[in-house]
XYZ file of C-alpha atoms in Angstrom:
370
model
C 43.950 -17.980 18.091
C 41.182 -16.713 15.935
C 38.154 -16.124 17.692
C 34.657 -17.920 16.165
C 32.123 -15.627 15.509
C 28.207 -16.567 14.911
C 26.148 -13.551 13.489
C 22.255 -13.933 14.753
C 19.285 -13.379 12.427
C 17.728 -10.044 12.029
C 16.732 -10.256 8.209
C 19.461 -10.805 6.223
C 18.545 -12.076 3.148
C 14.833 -11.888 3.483
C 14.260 -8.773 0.536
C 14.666 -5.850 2.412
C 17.361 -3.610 1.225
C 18.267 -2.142 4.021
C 18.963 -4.996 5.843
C 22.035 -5.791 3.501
C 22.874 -2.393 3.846
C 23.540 -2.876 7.525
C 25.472 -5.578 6.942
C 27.874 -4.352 4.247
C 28.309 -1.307 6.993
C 28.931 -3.319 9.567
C 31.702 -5.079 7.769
C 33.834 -2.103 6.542
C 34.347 -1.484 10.239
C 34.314 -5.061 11.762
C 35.868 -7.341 8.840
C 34.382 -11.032 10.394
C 37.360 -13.675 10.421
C 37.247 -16.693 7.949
C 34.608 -19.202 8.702
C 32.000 -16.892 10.308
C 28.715 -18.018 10.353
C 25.463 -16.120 9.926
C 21.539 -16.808 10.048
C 19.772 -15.897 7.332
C 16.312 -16.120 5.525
C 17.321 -18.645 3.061
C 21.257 -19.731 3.007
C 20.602 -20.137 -0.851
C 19.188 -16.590 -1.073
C 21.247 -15.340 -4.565
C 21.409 -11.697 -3.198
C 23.999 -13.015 -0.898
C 26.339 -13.561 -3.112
C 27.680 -9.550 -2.492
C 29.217 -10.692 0.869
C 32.861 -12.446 1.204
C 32.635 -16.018 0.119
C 34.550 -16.738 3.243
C 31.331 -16.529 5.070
C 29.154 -19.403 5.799
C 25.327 -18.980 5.606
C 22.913 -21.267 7.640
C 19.169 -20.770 7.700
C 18.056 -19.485 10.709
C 14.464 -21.601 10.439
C 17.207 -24.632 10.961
C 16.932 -24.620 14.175
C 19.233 -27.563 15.141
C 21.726 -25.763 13.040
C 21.674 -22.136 14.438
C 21.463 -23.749 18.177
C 24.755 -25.635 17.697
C 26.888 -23.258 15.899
C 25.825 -20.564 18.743
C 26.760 -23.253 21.151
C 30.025 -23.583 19.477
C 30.899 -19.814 19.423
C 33.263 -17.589 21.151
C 30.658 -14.730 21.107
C 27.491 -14.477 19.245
C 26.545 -10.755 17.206
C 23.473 -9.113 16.704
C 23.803 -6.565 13.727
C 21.547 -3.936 12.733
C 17.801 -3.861 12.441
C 15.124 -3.222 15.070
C 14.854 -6.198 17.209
C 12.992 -4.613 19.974
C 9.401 -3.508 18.543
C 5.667 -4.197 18.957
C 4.747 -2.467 16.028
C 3.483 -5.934 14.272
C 2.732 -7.576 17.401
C 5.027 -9.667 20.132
C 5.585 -12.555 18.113
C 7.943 -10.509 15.395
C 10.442 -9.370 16.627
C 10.202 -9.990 20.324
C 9.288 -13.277 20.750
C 11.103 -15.408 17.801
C 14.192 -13.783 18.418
C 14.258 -13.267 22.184
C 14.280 -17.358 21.748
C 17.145 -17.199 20.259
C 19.152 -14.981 22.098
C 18.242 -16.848 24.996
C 19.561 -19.856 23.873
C 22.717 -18.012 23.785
C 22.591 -17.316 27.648
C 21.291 -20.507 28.294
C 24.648 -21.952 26.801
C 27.073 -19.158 28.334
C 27.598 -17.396 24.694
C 28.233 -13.576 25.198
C 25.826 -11.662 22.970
C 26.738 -8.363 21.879
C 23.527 -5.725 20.429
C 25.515 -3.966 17.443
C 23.935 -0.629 15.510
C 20.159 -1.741 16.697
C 17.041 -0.044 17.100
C 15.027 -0.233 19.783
C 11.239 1.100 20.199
C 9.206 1.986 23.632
C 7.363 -1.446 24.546
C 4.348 -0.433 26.493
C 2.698 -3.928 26.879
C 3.591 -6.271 29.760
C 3.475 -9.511 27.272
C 6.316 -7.535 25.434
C 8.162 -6.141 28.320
C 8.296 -9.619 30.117
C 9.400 -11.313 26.628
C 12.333 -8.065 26.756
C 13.230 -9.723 30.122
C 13.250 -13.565 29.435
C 14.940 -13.024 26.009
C 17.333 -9.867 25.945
C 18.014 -8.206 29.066
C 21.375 -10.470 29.402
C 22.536 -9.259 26.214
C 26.415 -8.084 27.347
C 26.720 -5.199 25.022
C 24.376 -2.678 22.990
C 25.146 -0.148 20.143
C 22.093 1.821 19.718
C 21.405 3.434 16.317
C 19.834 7.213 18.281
C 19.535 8.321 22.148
C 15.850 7.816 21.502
C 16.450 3.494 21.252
C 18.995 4.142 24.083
C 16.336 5.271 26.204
C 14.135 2.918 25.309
C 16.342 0.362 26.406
C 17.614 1.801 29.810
C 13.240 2.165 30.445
C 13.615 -1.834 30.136
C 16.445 -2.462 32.577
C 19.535 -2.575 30.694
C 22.259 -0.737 32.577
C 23.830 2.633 31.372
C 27.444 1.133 30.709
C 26.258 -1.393 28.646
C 24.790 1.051 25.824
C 26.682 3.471 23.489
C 24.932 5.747 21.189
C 25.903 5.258 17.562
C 24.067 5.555 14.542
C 22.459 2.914 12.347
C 25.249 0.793 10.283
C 23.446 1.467 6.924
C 25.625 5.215 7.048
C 28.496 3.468 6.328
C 27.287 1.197 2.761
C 30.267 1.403 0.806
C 29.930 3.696 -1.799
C 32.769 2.971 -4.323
C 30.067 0.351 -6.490
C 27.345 2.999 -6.786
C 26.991 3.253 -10.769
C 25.169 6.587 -11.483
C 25.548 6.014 -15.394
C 24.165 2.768 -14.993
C 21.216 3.995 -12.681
C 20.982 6.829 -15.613
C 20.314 4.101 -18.348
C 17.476 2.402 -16.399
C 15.796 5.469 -15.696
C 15.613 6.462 -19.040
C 14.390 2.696 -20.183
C 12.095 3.306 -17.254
C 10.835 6.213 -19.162
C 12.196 9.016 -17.008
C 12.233 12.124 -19.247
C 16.013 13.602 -18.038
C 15.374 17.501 -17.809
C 11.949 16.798 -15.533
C 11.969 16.582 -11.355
C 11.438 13.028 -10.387
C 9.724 12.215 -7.348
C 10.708 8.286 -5.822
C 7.426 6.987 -3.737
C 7.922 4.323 -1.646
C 4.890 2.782 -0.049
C 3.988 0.336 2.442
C 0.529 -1.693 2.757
C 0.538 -3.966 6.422
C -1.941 -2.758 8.423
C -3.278 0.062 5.857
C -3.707 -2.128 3.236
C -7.551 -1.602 2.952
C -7.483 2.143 3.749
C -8.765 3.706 0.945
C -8.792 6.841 2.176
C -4.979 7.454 2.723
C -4.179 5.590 -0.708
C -6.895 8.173 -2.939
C -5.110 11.252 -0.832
C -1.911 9.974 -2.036
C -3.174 8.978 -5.557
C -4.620 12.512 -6.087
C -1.785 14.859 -4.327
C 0.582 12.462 -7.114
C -2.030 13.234 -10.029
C -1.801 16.635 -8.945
C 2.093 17.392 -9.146
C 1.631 15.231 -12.354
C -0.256 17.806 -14.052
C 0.549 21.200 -12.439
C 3.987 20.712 -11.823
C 5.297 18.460 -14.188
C 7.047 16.110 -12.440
C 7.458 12.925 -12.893
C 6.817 10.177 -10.082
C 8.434 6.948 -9.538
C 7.015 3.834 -7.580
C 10.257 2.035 -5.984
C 10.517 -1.001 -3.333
C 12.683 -1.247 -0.882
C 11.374 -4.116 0.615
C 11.090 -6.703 -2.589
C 8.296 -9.625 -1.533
C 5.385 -9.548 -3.545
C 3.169 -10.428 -0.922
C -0.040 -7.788 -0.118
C 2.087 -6.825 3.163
C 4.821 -5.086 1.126
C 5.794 -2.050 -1.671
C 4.776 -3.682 -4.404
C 1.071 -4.360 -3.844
C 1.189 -0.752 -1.907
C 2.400 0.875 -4.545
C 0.293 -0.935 -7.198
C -3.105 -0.152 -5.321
C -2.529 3.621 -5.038
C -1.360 3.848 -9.249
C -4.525 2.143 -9.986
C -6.486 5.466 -8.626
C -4.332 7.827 -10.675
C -5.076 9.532 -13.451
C -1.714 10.127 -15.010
C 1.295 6.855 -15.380
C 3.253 7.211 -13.278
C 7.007 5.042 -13.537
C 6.394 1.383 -12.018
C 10.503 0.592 -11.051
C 9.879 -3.253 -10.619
C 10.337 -4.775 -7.411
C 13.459 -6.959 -8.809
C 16.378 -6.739 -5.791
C 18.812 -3.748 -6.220
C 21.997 -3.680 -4.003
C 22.555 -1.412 -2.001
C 24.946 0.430 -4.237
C 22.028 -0.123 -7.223
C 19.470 1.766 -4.686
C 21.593 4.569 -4.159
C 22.480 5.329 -7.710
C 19.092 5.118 -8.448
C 17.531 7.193 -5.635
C 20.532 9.803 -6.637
C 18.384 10.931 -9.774
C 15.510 11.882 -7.317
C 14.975 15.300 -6.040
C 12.958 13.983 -3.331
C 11.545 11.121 -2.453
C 8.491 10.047 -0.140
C 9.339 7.328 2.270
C 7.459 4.929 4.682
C 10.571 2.753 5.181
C 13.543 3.299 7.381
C 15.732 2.345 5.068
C 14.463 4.099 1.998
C 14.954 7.477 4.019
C 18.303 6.603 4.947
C 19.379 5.655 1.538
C 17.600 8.626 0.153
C 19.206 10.562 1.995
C 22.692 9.045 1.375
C 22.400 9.668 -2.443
C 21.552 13.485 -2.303
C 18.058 12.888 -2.371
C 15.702 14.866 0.263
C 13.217 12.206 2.190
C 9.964 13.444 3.407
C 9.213 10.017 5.768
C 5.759 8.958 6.847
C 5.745 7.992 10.660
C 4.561 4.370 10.106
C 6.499 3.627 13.494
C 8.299 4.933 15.907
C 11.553 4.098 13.971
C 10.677 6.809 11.373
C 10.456 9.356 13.890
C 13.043 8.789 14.927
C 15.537 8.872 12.217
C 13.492 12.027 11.320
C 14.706 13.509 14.590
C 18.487 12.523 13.994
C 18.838 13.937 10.421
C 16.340 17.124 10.795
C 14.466 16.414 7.748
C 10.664 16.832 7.305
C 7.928 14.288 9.140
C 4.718 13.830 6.985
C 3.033 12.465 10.110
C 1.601 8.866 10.396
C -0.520 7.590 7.618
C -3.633 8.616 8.736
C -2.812 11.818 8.998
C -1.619 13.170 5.608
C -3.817 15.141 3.386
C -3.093 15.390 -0.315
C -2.776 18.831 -0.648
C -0.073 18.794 2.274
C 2.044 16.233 0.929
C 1.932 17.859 -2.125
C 2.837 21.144 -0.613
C 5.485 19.815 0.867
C 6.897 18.662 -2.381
C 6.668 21.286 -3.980
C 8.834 23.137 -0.810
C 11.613 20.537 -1.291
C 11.897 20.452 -5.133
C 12.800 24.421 -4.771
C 15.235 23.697 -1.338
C 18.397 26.164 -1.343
C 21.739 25.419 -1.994
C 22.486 26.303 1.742
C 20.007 23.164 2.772
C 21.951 20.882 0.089
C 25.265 22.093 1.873
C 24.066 21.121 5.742
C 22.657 17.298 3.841
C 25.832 16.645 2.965
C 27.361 17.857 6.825
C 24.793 15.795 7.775
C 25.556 12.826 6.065
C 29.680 12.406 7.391
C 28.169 13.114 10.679
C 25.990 10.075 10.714
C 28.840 8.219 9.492
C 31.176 8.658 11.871
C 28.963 8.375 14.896
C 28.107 4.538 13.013
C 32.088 3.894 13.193
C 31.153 3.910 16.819
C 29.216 0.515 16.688
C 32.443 -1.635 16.858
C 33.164 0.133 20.170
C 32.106 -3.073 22.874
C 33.411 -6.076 20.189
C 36.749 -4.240 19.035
């Protein structure tokens, strides 16, 4: 008898790249049987149109909805995404979703944690919310020993957690369209024989520091002129609201001197992302997901510790940490550009070691639910 499957939200569908990047990882490993139903942002959301139409969506605002087909489930799946984090407060993620999951205990669903990420939660508001709403969780894949210790600090016991990697390693690769990506770049304005630098910015809590956006706006002006690169503004995260890449990335162009290439914040795949991050020689990344990808298409991420995520995927994949917001300079991030346009071939040869690393420890993350 085929077992019934209901997926739990963690972002699917809501704009960020990287959250359909998990997903399509997930299911090269664990294909989910006909019928399988999953929360989402908006069940109508086009951009899920790349999963199999065997799938059903259901909005995970719809209450009602989400509470009965959990109800109705052999088991209930968490996939991908940090879901335990204070970093915007304990309403997001700890709150809304511990709800949810508790739901599932409250009906006698087993929930299974698969290729998470889990941050230190200092407060006792969050660590009591940790208790009420996930500690019952039956299984846990963690994406790095860091989350795993995170998690045992909150309780969990040691044979419940695995170390794994993040699900995002394995995004299927066989769509990614470099002559495609080649052609927009160039309509983009991209000049072929120059270095291109992909920036990817986020505003949330820094959105009125003008101080980190002129550093960033003259260290870009800078390699504009002396270097001759050209640099790219790209979202990974596609809302237009003030929070997100778009208005980030628009605020620090409007203090630069030279034009730099606006990529529009329309929604790439995946597969689009990659090809298009694989003309970068580096890129400069305050997004998980944006390193990870980077570093997936060749590209060499210098990350921005906006949270403790960043750190530590840093950690995992030994590339270089420009230290949280506040605390980059101009002329360091450009120096550290500079350093990573002229990397050795013997640094390409350990990304790419790297790399099938990464992905098979995330071939780990069907290990409870297989």
């Amino acid at each position: 008898m085929q077992m019934k499957i209901h997926v739990a939200f963690s972002g699917l569908g809501a704009g960020n790249i990287g959250d359909e990047a998990m997903m399509q990882g997930f299911l090269s490993i664990y294909p989910l049987p006909e019928g399988s139903t999953i929360e989402v942002w908006d069940k109508y959301e086009p951009i899920l149109k790349q999963f199999p139409a065997d799938l059903r969506f259901v909005t995970y605002t719809d209450e009602t909805a989400c509470n009965n087909l959990c109800k109705e489930a052999d088991m209930v799946l968490i996939v991908g995404a940090t879901i335990i984090s204070e970093m915007q407060g304990t309403d997001w993620p700890l709150r809304i979703l511990g709800r949810k999951y508790k739901h599932c205990h409250t009906v006698s669903v087993p929930c299974h944690a698969v290729g998470v990420g889990a941050d230190l939660i200092k407060s006792h508001e969050g660590r009591q919310l940790f208790t009420d709403g996930f500690l019952q969780i039956t299984s846990w894949t963690l994406r790095s020993a860091r989350s795993r210790g995170n998690i045992i600090d909150l309780g969990v016991a040691h044979e419940r957690v695995l170390v794994a990697a993040d699900l995002a390693w394995l995004t299927p690769l066989e769509g990614v369209d470099r002559d495609w990506a080649q052609r927009y770049w160039r309509q983009m304005g991209w000049r072929g024989d120059t270095p291109l630098v992909g920036v990817n910015m986020v505003n949330e809590r820094w959105r009125d520091n003008a101080c980190i956006k002129t550093q960033f706006a003259q260290a870009l002006d800078d390699l504009t002129r002396t270097d001759a690169l050209q640099i790219a503004f790209m979202c990974n995260e596609v809302r237009d609201e003030q929070a997100y890449d778009k208005a980030a990335a628009l605020s620090v162009a409007s203090l630069m001197k030279s034009r730099p290439i606006m990529v529009p914040n329309t929604y790439f795949t995946p597969q689009q992302m990659i090809a298009l991050l694989s003309f970068c020689d580096v890129t400069v990344s305050w997004r998980y997901h944006f390193t990870l990808l980077s570093f997936l298409a060749g590209a060499y991420p210098l990350s921005v510790i906006r949270g403790e995520k960043l750190q530590e995927l840093v950690d995992d994949i030994g590339t270089t940490s420009l230290g949280i917001p506040e605390s980059v300079t101009g002329e360091a991030l450009a120096d550290n550009i500079r350093q990573t346009i002229g990397r050795s071939k013997q640094s390409r040869v350990k990304h790419a070691t790297v790399v099938e690393a990464m992905r098979q420890r995330s071939k780990l993350n069907n290990f409870f639910i297989k």
